[in-house]
Amino acid sequence: MSKPNPQDRFYSKDHEWIKDDGGGTAFIGITDHAQELLTDIVFVELPPIGKKVAAGGTLAVVESVKSVSDVYAPVGCEVIEVNTELENAPELINADAFGTGWIAKVRPDDAAQIKALMSSADYDSLIREEKQ
Amino acid sequence: MKKTPLYEKHLALNAKIIDFGGWAMPVQYTGVIEEHNATRNAVSVFDICHMGEIEVRGPQALELLQFALTRDLAGQKTGRVRLALLLNDHGGIIDDLTVYKMASDRYILVTNAARRESDYHRLQSIRADKKFDCKIEDISDKIGKVDLQGPRAQELLRLLTDTDLDSLGFYFFCETKVAKAEAILSRSGYTGEDGFEIYAPADKIGLIWDELTSAGVGFGLKPAGLGARDTLRLECALMLNGQDMTEETSPLEVTYGWLVDWGKDFAGKDAAEAVRDRGIDKKLVGFEMTGRGIARHGYHVFKGERQAGIVTSGTFSPTLNRAIGLAFVDISCAAAGTELSIIIRDRQASAKVVKLPFYKREKP
């Protein structure tokens, strides 16, 4: 069973979450549902600091034993920090996708775009539909 | 997609199903690493019903196989398994298959799933051409197969058969009963661990699966999917047909030179000899990543600025906890220790040629 999707952040249909930290920056990761589908994450390719990514552009890559999956930027943004813990412990995403398994801290081009994404309730329904 | 007799069981176990060469097969149940580790440390069971079985019987069954296959089978005794190659006229590998000698005039060939039709047609054409007196029949649909693999495989199997397993050596088989069903039981596999390949009538294989999985609970048995099968075989440098070799591949370019017996005549020999005499210019080697990343099938290999080859299989190795793979490289780059780079997405990651296999079990 997936962990509940926290209400303090927004979601993309590609199963990323983004959480505005109030200081003009935001954290991005993949959802617990996404890590469940991937299972066994064994490698994370992190973006370079300063990289600018358009909304829907590739921000990072997560690999399981069998698969390679892009992580997309839910909004246009610039990377200001990455979770270097993932270099040695990619399984943090499996263990805690919404917390210590965060992937990048970014400066959104337009913070208002975040609220245009899905709420946790919308994302709950998306997963329910996918599971049917 | 074609379904094996065990398909419903995979669904009930919540397996993730993929299309594997036209077959709906479980790639994983609970997770590749968990299933991989169960095989290395305890025991696991795999649905291998998709593999092909071709029966050759008749007075000249051996003559046909002696000409069709690269391996000299003259000394093979009933009850023994041999690995052999079926080549095309250009000396390329159509299939790497196992030969079960059931009787002096009856053999069963176990083929790769995707090679079953090609093998059958090749054998039929050789039989017709040389007028060998034997019958060739594709019996794949009548036969189900599960592999029971891991250090506790024998302990578990002992509960379901009267056969004396201690006296069944590696690459030996017997006809016996498993879970009361008629079966061929072979001590062999594709994981590098001790274990068995079990063949039974297609309508009985579900029963065997059920008995193994329920008796296996106390042994830490897990059903394992194609994901774990791939990491397990790659750690042992067992090649995958269609991926590490194709019909363009000569046995000498991969680790199959030992399967060619030059002292006898066989189909494709002239072309294979030409390659042997000319010398090979590329070779399948093992590599491990020394830089960050996992090299995957199809990634390009470089030596300095020069393209030097291509990755055929690459994965994260759960046992060794690092990224490993097989690659076809220029013969100049094939020596162990050679430093290479592999293009992962848009960057170069360093890698090193290593001796094979990556993993070898400690024998008791």
Short mmCIF file of C-alpha atoms in Angstrom, two decimals:
data_model
loop_
_atom_site.label_atom_id
_atom_site.label_comp_id
_atom_site.label_asym_id
_atom_site.label_seq_id
_atom_site.Cartn_x
_atom_site.Cartn_y
_atom_site.Cartn_z
CA MET A 1 0.00 0.00 0.00
CA SER A 2 1.21 3.45 -0.91
CA LYS A 3 1.67 6.04 1.76
CA PRO A 4 -0.93 8.83 1.74
CA ASN A 5 -0.12 11.76 -0.53
CA PRO A 6 0.68 14.75 1.72
CA GLN A 7 -1.63 17.74 1.37
CA ASP A 8 1.17 20.29 1.74
CA ARG A 9 2.32 19.96 -1.89
CA PHE A 10 1.20 19.61 -5.50
CA TYR A 11 1.44 16.79 -8.01
CA SER A 12 2.00 16.15 -11.72
CA LYS A 13 0.32 13.45 -13.80
CA ASP A 14 3.81 11.96 -14.28
CA HIS A 15 3.97 11.25 -10.53
CA GLU A 16 6.28 13.99 -9.36
CA TRP A 17 5.54 16.13 -6.31
CA ILE A 18 6.62 19.73 -5.75
CA LYS A 19 6.54 21.50 -2.41
CA ASP A 20 6.85 25.27 -2.15
CA ASP A 21 9.05 26.01 0.86
CA GLY A 22 7.91 29.61 1.02
CA GLY A 23 11.30 31.14 0.35
CA GLY A 24 10.95 31.38 -3.44
CA THR A 25 12.25 27.84 -3.77
CA ALA A 26 10.63 24.42 -3.91
CA PHE A 27 11.54 20.76 -3.42
CA ILE A 28 10.81 18.16 -6.09
CA GLY A 29 10.63 14.38 -5.80
CA ILE A 30 8.66 11.41 -7.10
CA THR A 31 5.60 10.10 -5.32
CA ASP A 32 5.37 7.02 -3.17
CA HIS A 33 3.10 5.50 -5.83
CA ALA A 34 5.85 6.09 -8.42
CA GLN A 35 8.56 4.43 -6.32
CA GLU A 36 6.21 1.51 -5.75
CA LEU A 37 5.84 1.04 -9.50
CA LEU A 38 9.60 1.32 -10.05
CA THR A 39 10.66 -0.83 -7.06
CA ASP A 40 14.33 -1.27 -6.12
CA ILE A 41 15.78 2.09 -7.18
CA VAL A 42 19.51 1.51 -7.68
CA PHE A 43 20.72 4.68 -9.37
CA VAL A 44 19.75 8.36 -9.57
CA GLU A 45 21.25 10.73 -12.14
CA LEU A 46 21.07 14.16 -10.53
CA PRO A 47 21.07 17.38 -12.56
CA PRO A 48 23.95 19.86 -12.32
CA ILE A 49 23.38 22.88 -10.07
CA GLY A 50 22.26 25.85 -12.16
CA LYS A 51 20.57 23.71 -14.81
CA LYS A 52 17.44 25.36 -16.19
CA VAL A 53 14.62 22.99 -17.03
CA ALA A 54 11.40 23.84 -18.85
CA ALA A 55 8.08 22.56 -17.50
CA GLY A 56 7.87 18.91 -18.56
CA GLY A 57 11.62 18.77 -19.30
CA THR A 58 13.87 16.07 -17.86
CA LEU A 59 15.13 17.02 -14.43
CA ALA A 60 16.69 13.73 -13.28
CA VAL A 61 16.75 10.03 -14.12
CA VAL A 62 15.92 7.19 -11.74
CA GLU A 63 16.88 3.64 -12.53
CA SER A 64 15.62 0.40 -11.06
CA VAL A 65 17.35 -2.89 -11.79
CA LYS A 66 15.33 -3.27 -14.99
CA SER A 67 14.19 0.22 -15.96
CA VAL A 68 15.36 3.74 -16.71
CA SER A 69 12.80 6.51 -16.04
CA ASP A 70 12.95 10.26 -16.49
CA VAL A 71 11.84 12.57 -13.71
CA TYR A 72 10.19 15.64 -15.24
CA ALA A 73 10.12 19.16 -13.87
CA PRO A 74 6.48 19.88 -12.95
CA VAL A 75 7.13 23.61 -13.57
CA GLY A 76 9.87 25.56 -15.34
CA CYS A 77 12.70 26.04 -12.88
CA GLU A 78 16.40 26.34 -12.13
CA VAL A 79 18.18 23.72 -10.02
CA ILE A 80 19.78 25.24 -6.94
CA GLU A 81 20.52 22.13 -4.88
CA VAL A 82 20.39 18.36 -5.33
CA ASN A 83 20.02 15.58 -2.80
CA THR A 84 23.56 14.19 -2.91
CA GLU A 85 22.56 11.52 -0.36
CA LEU A 86 20.93 9.72 -3.27
CA GLU A 87 24.32 9.13 -4.92
CA ASN A 88 25.18 6.55 -2.29
CA ALA A 89 21.70 5.68 -1.10
CA PRO A 90 19.26 5.77 -4.03
CA GLU A 91 16.99 3.47 -2.00
CA LEU A 92 16.05 6.50 0.11
CA ILE A 93 13.44 7.16 -2.58
CA ASN A 94 11.90 3.73 -1.94
CA ALA A 95 11.99 4.25 1.80
CA ASP A 96 10.81 7.86 2.00
CA ALA A 97 9.78 9.31 -1.35
CA PHE A 98 8.04 12.34 0.19
CA GLY A 99 10.80 13.14 2.69
CA THR A 100 14.49 12.20 2.70
CA GLY A 101 14.10 10.85 -0.84
CA TRP A 102 13.63 14.33 -2.33
CA ILE A 103 15.58 14.83 -5.56
CA ALA A 104 16.17 18.55 -6.21
CA LYS A 105 15.58 21.96 -4.75
CA VAL A 106 14.67 24.45 -7.46
CA ARG A 107 13.79 28.08 -8.03
CA PRO A 108 10.54 28.06 -10.04
CA ASP A 109 10.36 30.52 -12.93
CA ASP A 110 6.87 31.41 -11.73
CA ALA A 111 5.86 30.12 -8.29
CA ALA A 112 2.18 30.64 -9.15
CA GLN A 113 2.42 27.76 -11.63
CA ILE A 114 2.80 25.31 -8.75
CA LYS A 115 -0.76 25.89 -7.56
CA ALA A 116 -2.01 25.15 -11.07
CA LEU A 117 -0.88 21.53 -10.62
CA MET A 118 -2.93 18.75 -9.04
CA SER A 119 -3.86 18.84 -5.37
CA SER A 120 -3.32 15.71 -3.26
CA ALA A 121 -7.04 14.90 -3.62
CA ASP A 122 -6.81 15.17 -7.44
CA TYR A 123 -3.72 13.00 -7.40
CA ASP A 124 -5.44 10.42 -5.16
CA SER A 125 -8.16 10.07 -7.81
CA LEU A 126 -5.60 9.79 -10.61
CA ILE A 127 -3.94 6.84 -8.88
CA ARG A 128 -7.31 5.23 -8.20
CA GLU A 129 -8.14 5.46 -11.90
CA GLU A 130 -4.74 4.04 -12.89
CA LYS A 131 -5.18 1.10 -10.58
CA GLN A 132 -8.52 0.16 -12.15
CA MET B 1 0.35 -12.50 -26.33
CA LYS B 2 0.81 -16.20 -25.65
CA LYS B 3 0.21 -17.34 -22.09
CA THR B 4 1.92 -20.15 -20.23
CA PRO B 5 -0.12 -22.68 -18.21
CA LEU B 6 0.98 -20.74 -15.11
CA TYR B 7 -0.29 -17.34 -16.23
CA GLU B 8 -3.26 -17.23 -13.82
CA LYS B 9 -0.94 -18.04 -10.94
CA HIS B 10 1.21 -15.02 -11.77
CA LEU B 11 -1.85 -12.78 -11.79
CA ALA B 12 -2.95 -14.16 -8.42
CA LEU B 13 0.54 -13.34 -7.08
CA ASN B 14 0.19 -9.78 -8.37
CA ALA B 15 3.12 -10.17 -10.76
CA LYS B 16 4.07 -7.41 -13.14
CA ILE B 17 3.54 -8.95 -16.60
CA ILE B 18 5.57 -7.97 -19.66
CA ASP B 19 5.71 -8.99 -23.31
CA PHE B 20 8.78 -11.21 -23.66
CA GLY B 21 9.10 -12.17 -27.32
CA GLY B 22 5.35 -12.54 -27.68
CA TRP B 23 4.85 -14.25 -24.31
CA ALA B 24 3.04 -12.68 -21.36
CA MET B 25 5.63 -13.37 -18.67
CA PRO B 26 6.14 -12.22 -15.07
CA VAL B 27 9.07 -9.81 -14.87
CA GLN B 28 8.78 -9.57 -11.09
CA TYR B 29 6.47 -10.40 -8.22
CA THR B 30 7.64 -8.50 -5.14
CA GLY B 31 10.88 -6.99 -6.46
CA VAL B 32 13.86 -8.04 -8.57
CA ILE B 33 16.43 -7.72 -5.79
CA GLU B 34 14.36 -9.69 -3.28
CA GLU B 35 13.80 -12.48 -5.82
CA HIS B 36 17.46 -12.41 -6.86
CA ASN B 37 18.64 -12.71 -3.26
CA ALA B 38 16.19 -15.51 -2.52
CA THR B 39 17.81 -17.47 -5.37
CA ARG B 40 21.35 -16.82 -4.14
CA ASN B 41 20.58 -17.49 -0.47
CA ALA B 42 17.60 -19.85 -0.33
CA VAL B 43 15.50 -21.06 -3.27
CA SER B 44 13.23 -19.67 -5.95
CA VAL B 45 10.95 -21.00 -8.65
CA PHE B 46 10.66 -19.64 -12.20
CA ASP B 47 8.03 -20.18 -14.89
CA ILE B 48 10.05 -21.24 -17.93
CA CYS B 49 7.17 -22.78 -19.88
CA HIS B 50 7.88 -20.40 -22.77
CA MET B 51 11.05 -22.25 -23.74
CA GLY B 52 10.80 -24.68 -26.64
CA GLU B 53 11.23 -28.44 -26.74
CA ILE B 54 11.90 -30.32 -29.96
CA GLU B 55 11.95 -34.10 -30.04
CA VAL B 56 14.14 -35.97 -32.49
CA ARG B 57 13.57 -39.70 -32.71
CA GLY B 58 14.35 -42.54 -35.06
CA PRO B 59 17.26 -44.72 -36.18
CA GLN B 60 19.29 -41.72 -37.41
CA ALA B 61 18.42 -39.24 -34.66
CA LEU B 62 22.05 -39.12 -33.54
CA GLU B 63 23.35 -38.75 -37.10
CA LEU B 64 21.06 -35.77 -37.63
CA LEU B 65 22.18 -34.07 -34.41
CA GLN B 66 25.82 -34.86 -35.08
CA PHE B 67 25.56 -32.99 -38.35
CA ALA B 68 23.24 -30.20 -37.18
CA LEU B 69 25.05 -29.32 -33.94
CA THR B 70 28.62 -28.19 -33.28
CA ARG B 71 29.20 -30.46 -30.32
CA ASP B 72 30.37 -34.05 -30.74
CA LEU B 73 27.55 -36.03 -29.14
CA ALA B 74 28.99 -39.50 -29.86
CA GLY B 75 30.06 -40.00 -26.26
CA GLN B 76 26.87 -38.65 -24.71
CA LYS B 77 25.16 -41.22 -22.52
CA THR B 78 21.44 -41.56 -21.88
CA GLY B 79 20.56 -39.40 -18.89
CA ARG B 80 23.10 -36.71 -19.72
CA VAL B 81 22.54 -33.13 -20.86
CA ARG B 82 24.86 -31.35 -23.28
CA LEU B 83 24.94 -27.71 -24.29
CA ALA B 84 25.43 -27.29 -28.06
CA LEU B 85 25.09 -24.78 -30.89
CA LEU B 86 23.00 -24.81 -34.03
CA LEU B 87 24.71 -22.68 -36.70
CA ASN B 88 23.51 -21.24 -39.98
CA ASP B 89 25.48 -21.66 -43.22
CA HIS B 90 27.40 -18.46 -42.45
CA GLY B 91 28.64 -19.93 -39.18
CA GLY B 92 26.37 -17.65 -37.11
CA ILE B 93 24.56 -18.89 -34.02
CA ILE B 94 20.90 -19.76 -34.63
CA ASP B 95 20.55 -21.14 -31.13
CA ASP B 96 22.43 -22.29 -28.09
CA LEU B 97 20.40 -25.20 -26.84
CA THR B 98 20.57 -28.17 -24.52
CA VAL B 99 20.43 -31.74 -25.76
CA TYR B 100 18.78 -34.38 -23.56
CA LYS B 101 19.58 -37.94 -24.54
CA MET B 102 16.41 -39.86 -23.62
CA ALA B 103 17.41 -43.12 -25.38
CA SER B 104 19.82 -44.18 -28.10
CA ASP B 105 17.23 -43.20 -30.72
CA ARG B 106 15.45 -40.35 -28.95
CA TYR B 107 16.58 -36.86 -27.99
CA ILE B 108 14.88 -33.72 -26.70
CA LEU B 109 16.38 -30.34 -27.58
CA VAL B 110 15.49 -27.46 -25.27
CA THR B 111 15.54 -24.22 -27.23
CA ASN B 112 15.35 -20.54 -26.48
CA ALA B 113 11.72 -19.36 -26.60
CA ALA B 114 12.21 -17.05 -29.58
CA ARG B 115 14.32 -19.59 -31.52
CA ARG B 116 11.93 -22.52 -31.48
CA GLU B 117 10.57 -22.08 -35.02
CA SER B 118 13.98 -21.25 -36.54
CA ASP B 119 15.51 -24.30 -34.90
CA TYR B 120 12.70 -26.55 -36.07
CA HIS B 121 12.96 -25.36 -39.68
CA ARG B 122 16.75 -25.60 -39.70
CA LEU B 123 16.62 -29.17 -38.37
CA GLN B 124 13.90 -30.17 -40.84
CA SER B 125 15.84 -28.75 -43.76
CA ILE B 126 19.02 -30.58 -42.73
CA ARG B 127 17.04 -33.81 -42.27
CA ALA B 128 15.44 -33.48 -45.72
CA ASP B 129 18.71 -32.47 -47.37
CA LYS B 130 20.72 -35.35 -45.91
CA LYS B 131 17.81 -37.83 -45.92
CA PHE B 132 18.34 -38.80 -42.29
CA ASP B 133 15.86 -41.40 -41.12
CA CYS B 134 14.29 -39.70 -38.11
CA LYS B 135 11.28 -37.63 -37.07
CA ILE B 136 11.46 -34.09 -35.72
CA GLU B 137 8.54 -32.81 -33.69
CA ASP B 138 7.99 -29.52 -31.89
CA ILE B 139 6.50 -30.71 -28.59
CA SER B 140 6.75 -27.32 -26.82
CA ASP B 141 3.00 -26.88 -26.34
CA LYS B 142 2.70 -30.24 -24.60
CA ILE B 143 5.45 -29.53 -22.09
CA GLY B 144 5.57 -27.17 -19.15
CA LYS B 145 8.79 -26.22 -17.37
CA VAL B 146 9.70 -24.68 -14.05
CA ASP B 147 13.19 -24.03 -12.73
CA LEU B 148 13.85 -24.53 -9.04
CA GLN B 149 17.09 -22.72 -8.23
CA GLY B 150 19.12 -21.95 -5.15
CA PRO B 151 21.18 -23.58 -2.40
CA ARG B 152 18.06 -25.04 -0.75
CA ALA B 153 16.54 -26.39 -3.98
CA GLN B 154 17.51 -29.99 -3.29
CA GLU B 155 16.26 -29.96 0.30
CA LEU B 156 12.88 -28.73 -0.92
CA LEU B 157 12.63 -30.98 -3.96
CA ARG B 158 13.36 -34.03 -1.79
CA LEU B 159 9.90 -33.57 -0.26
CA LEU B 160 8.22 -33.97 -3.66
CA THR B 161 10.13 -36.82 -5.31
CA ASP B 162 11.47 -40.27 -4.47
CA THR B 163 14.49 -39.83 -6.74
CA ASP B 164 17.86 -39.98 -5.04
CA LEU B 165 18.92 -36.42 -5.73
CA ASP B 166 22.38 -36.85 -4.20
CA SER B 167 23.32 -39.14 -7.06
CA LEU B 168 22.01 -36.77 -9.74
CA GLY B 169 25.05 -34.74 -10.81
CA PHE B 170 25.29 -31.42 -12.62
CA TYR B 171 23.97 -31.78 -16.20
CA PHE B 172 22.46 -35.19 -15.44
CA PHE B 173 18.73 -35.84 -15.67
CA CYS B 174 16.24 -38.60 -14.93
CA GLU B 175 12.64 -39.45 -15.73
CA THR B 176 10.77 -39.58 -12.48
CA LYS B 177 7.74 -38.25 -10.65
CA VAL B 178 7.57 -34.83 -9.06
CA ALA B 179 4.47 -34.11 -6.97
CA LYS B 180 3.04 -37.37 -8.41
CA ALA B 181 3.33 -36.08 -11.99
CA GLU B 182 5.54 -37.67 -14.66
CA ALA B 183 8.52 -35.37 -15.07
CA ILE B 184 12.01 -34.98 -16.45
CA LEU B 185 14.23 -33.73 -13.68
CA SER B 186 17.54 -32.18 -14.64
CA ARG B 187 20.20 -30.72 -12.37
CA SER B 188 20.93 -27.56 -14.32
CA GLY B 189 19.78 -23.98 -14.68
CA TYR B 190 20.53 -20.42 -15.64
CA THR B 191 21.33 -18.76 -12.34
CA GLY B 192 24.76 -19.99 -11.28
CA GLU B 193 23.27 -21.73 -8.24
CA ASP B 194 22.58 -25.38 -7.62
CA GLY B 195 19.13 -26.26 -8.84
CA PHE B 196 16.83 -28.16 -11.14
CA GLU B 197 14.95 -27.74 -14.37
CA ILE B 198 11.67 -29.65 -14.17
CA TYR B 199 9.74 -30.62 -17.30
CA ALA B 200 6.24 -32.05 -17.06
CA PRO B 201 3.08 -32.32 -19.16
CA ALA B 202 1.62 -28.83 -19.65
CA ASP B 203 -1.54 -29.77 -17.73
CA LYS B 204 0.49 -30.98 -14.73
CA ILE B 205 2.96 -28.13 -14.38
CA GLY B 206 0.48 -26.03 -12.36
CA LEU B 207 0.26 -28.80 -9.79
CA ILE B 208 4.05 -28.95 -9.50
CA TRP B 209 4.21 -25.16 -9.15
CA ASP B 210 1.60 -25.26 -6.37
CA GLU B 211 3.34 -28.05 -4.49
CA LEU B 212 6.72 -26.34 -4.74
CA THR B 213 5.42 -22.96 -3.63
CA SER B 214 3.47 -24.34 -0.69
CA ALA B 215 6.21 -26.74 0.48
CA GLY B 216 8.72 -23.94 -0.14
CA VAL B 217 7.34 -21.57 2.47
CA GLY B 218 9.57 -22.97 5.20
CA PHE B 219 12.62 -22.75 2.95
CA GLY B 220 12.26 -19.06 2.12
CA LEU B 221 11.14 -19.85 -1.42
CA LYS B 222 10.07 -16.95 -3.64
CA PRO B 223 8.57 -17.09 -7.09
CA ALA B 224 11.07 -15.21 -9.26
CA GLY B 225 10.48 -13.39 -12.53
CA LEU B 226 12.46 -12.64 -15.66
CA GLY B 227 14.01 -9.58 -13.99
CA ALA B 228 15.82 -11.72 -11.42
CA ARG B 229 16.56 -14.36 -14.04
CA ASP B 230 18.40 -11.69 -16.02
CA THR B 231 20.51 -10.34 -13.13
CA LEU B 232 21.29 -13.88 -11.95
CA ARG B 233 22.44 -15.10 -15.36
CA LEU B 234 24.43 -11.94 -16.07
CA GLU B 235 26.40 -12.15 -12.81
CA CYS B 236 27.49 -15.62 -13.96
CA ALA B 237 28.21 -14.33 -17.49
CA LEU B 238 25.65 -16.69 -19.01
CA MET B 239 24.71 -15.17 -22.35
CA LEU B 240 21.19 -14.37 -23.54
CA ASN B 241 20.39 -15.41 -27.09
CA GLY B 242 19.07 -12.55 -29.20
CA GLN B 243 20.78 -10.01 -26.97
CA ASP B 244 24.41 -11.06 -26.43
CA MET B 245 24.46 -13.04 -29.65
CA THR B 246 22.47 -13.02 -32.88
CA GLU B 247 22.60 -15.03 -36.09
CA GLU B 248 25.49 -12.74 -37.12
CA THR B 249 27.59 -13.89 -34.18
CA SER B 250 30.32 -16.51 -34.51
CA PRO B 251 30.81 -18.88 -31.55
CA LEU B 252 34.43 -17.74 -31.42
CA GLU B 253 33.44 -14.12 -30.78
CA VAL B 254 31.55 -15.08 -27.65
CA THR B 255 32.44 -17.54 -24.92
CA TYR B 256 31.26 -20.53 -26.95
CA GLY B 257 34.43 -21.70 -28.71
CA TRP B 258 34.48 -24.72 -26.39
CA LEU B 259 31.17 -25.91 -27.84
CA VAL B 260 32.66 -26.39 -31.31
CA ASP B 261 34.21 -29.77 -32.00
CA TRP B 262 36.36 -29.19 -35.07
CA GLY B 263 37.15 -32.89 -35.49
CA LYS B 264 33.73 -33.68 -36.98
CA ASP B 265 31.68 -32.32 -39.86
CA PHE B 266 28.72 -30.05 -39.01
CA ALA B 267 26.46 -27.57 -40.74
CA GLY B 268 28.13 -24.14 -40.92
CA LYS B 269 31.61 -25.58 -40.34
CA ASP B 270 33.26 -24.08 -43.45
CA ALA B 271 32.21 -20.57 -42.46
CA ALA B 272 33.14 -21.13 -38.82
CA GLU B 273 36.57 -22.39 -39.87
CA ALA B 274 37.10 -19.36 -42.06
CA VAL B 275 36.48 -17.14 -39.03
CA ARG B 276 38.83 -19.27 -36.93
CA ASP B 277 41.63 -19.09 -39.52
CA ARG B 278 41.21 -15.38 -40.24
CA GLY B 279 40.97 -14.51 -36.55
CA ILE B 280 38.20 -12.54 -34.88
CA ASP B 281 38.14 -8.74 -34.87
CA LYS B 282 35.64 -8.28 -32.06
CA LYS B 283 34.89 -10.13 -28.88
CA LEU B 284 32.27 -10.27 -26.15
CA VAL B 285 33.85 -9.20 -22.86
CA GLY B 286 32.72 -8.47 -19.34
CA PHE B 287 33.02 -4.98 -17.91
CA GLU B 288 32.26 -3.26 -14.68
CA MET B 289 31.53 0.40 -14.27
CA THR B 290 34.24 2.31 -12.45
CA GLY B 291 32.41 5.61 -12.99
CA ARG B 292 28.85 6.48 -12.03
CA GLY B 293 25.92 4.95 -13.81
CA ILE B 294 24.50 1.73 -15.20
CA ALA B 295 25.33 0.80 -18.78
CA ARG B 296 22.41 -0.78 -20.61
CA HIS B 297 21.86 -2.80 -23.78
CA GLY B 298 22.75 -0.74 -26.86
CA TYR B 299 24.90 1.91 -25.13
CA HIS B 300 28.07 2.83 -27.04
CA VAL B 301 31.55 1.92 -25.81
CA PHE B 302 34.55 4.17 -26.47
CA LYS B 303 38.31 3.82 -26.14
CA GLY B 304 39.47 7.40 -25.93
CA GLU B 305 37.87 9.24 -28.85
CA ARG B 306 37.30 6.10 -30.86
CA GLN B 307 34.12 4.04 -30.81
CA ALA B 308 35.19 0.59 -29.68
CA GLY B 309 31.97 -1.36 -29.32
CA ILE B 310 28.50 -1.72 -27.92
CA VAL B 311 26.94 -2.98 -24.70
CA THR B 312 24.87 -6.13 -25.18
CA SER B 313 23.73 -6.63 -21.56
CA GLY B 314 24.08 -4.29 -18.62
CA THR B 315 22.54 -4.12 -15.20
CA PHE B 316 23.01 -3.35 -11.57
CA SER B 317 24.33 -6.48 -9.87
CA PRO B 318 22.47 -7.11 -6.61
CA THR B 319 25.10 -9.61 -5.38
CA LEU B 320 28.11 -7.41 -6.10
CA ASN B 321 26.32 -4.13 -5.51
CA ARG B 322 27.76 -2.49 -8.62
CA ALA B 323 27.00 -2.04 -12.29
CA ILE B 324 28.22 -4.79 -14.61
CA GLY B 325 27.67 -5.89 -18.18
CA LEU B 326 28.76 -7.60 -21.37
CA ALA B 327 29.91 -5.71 -24.44
CA PHE B 328 31.14 -6.48 -27.92
CA VAL B 329 34.44 -4.62 -28.30
CA ASP B 330 37.29 -4.41 -30.82
CA ILE B 331 39.74 -7.20 -30.20
CA SER B 332 42.36 -4.55 -29.29
CA CYS B 333 40.23 -3.59 -26.28
CA ALA B 334 39.34 -7.08 -25.10
CA ALA B 335 42.08 -7.72 -22.54
CA ALA B 336 41.11 -7.69 -18.87
CA GLY B 337 42.07 -4.40 -17.30
CA THR B 338 41.47 -2.32 -20.44
CA GLU B 339 39.92 1.02 -19.51
CA LEU B 340 36.94 2.08 -21.59
CA SER B 341 34.21 4.65 -21.42
CA ILE B 342 30.53 4.10 -22.01
CA ILE B 343 28.14 6.81 -23.12
CA ILE B 344 25.35 7.03 -20.57
CA ARG B 345 22.77 9.54 -21.80
CA ASP B 346 24.97 12.54 -22.69
CA ARG B 347 28.10 11.84 -20.67
CA GLN B 348 31.02 9.43 -20.69
CA ALA B 349 31.27 7.09 -17.73
CA SER B 350 34.40 5.03 -17.13
CA ALA B 351 34.40 1.27 -17.21
CA LYS B 352 36.97 -1.51 -17.12
CA VAL B 353 37.18 -4.89 -18.85
CA VAL B 354 37.16 -7.68 -16.26
CA LYS B 355 37.54 -11.43 -16.27
CA LEU B 356 34.36 -13.50 -16.41
CA PRO B 357 32.31 -14.59 -14.59
CA PHE B 358 31.49 -11.71 -12.26
CA TYR B 359 30.16 -14.13 -9.66
CA LYS B 360 30.88 -17.77 -8.93
CA ARG B 361 29.24 -19.65 -6.11
CA GLU B 362 31.38 -21.32 -3.52
CA LYS B 363 30.89 -25.03 -3.84
CA PRO B 364 30.48 -26.94 -0.60
#
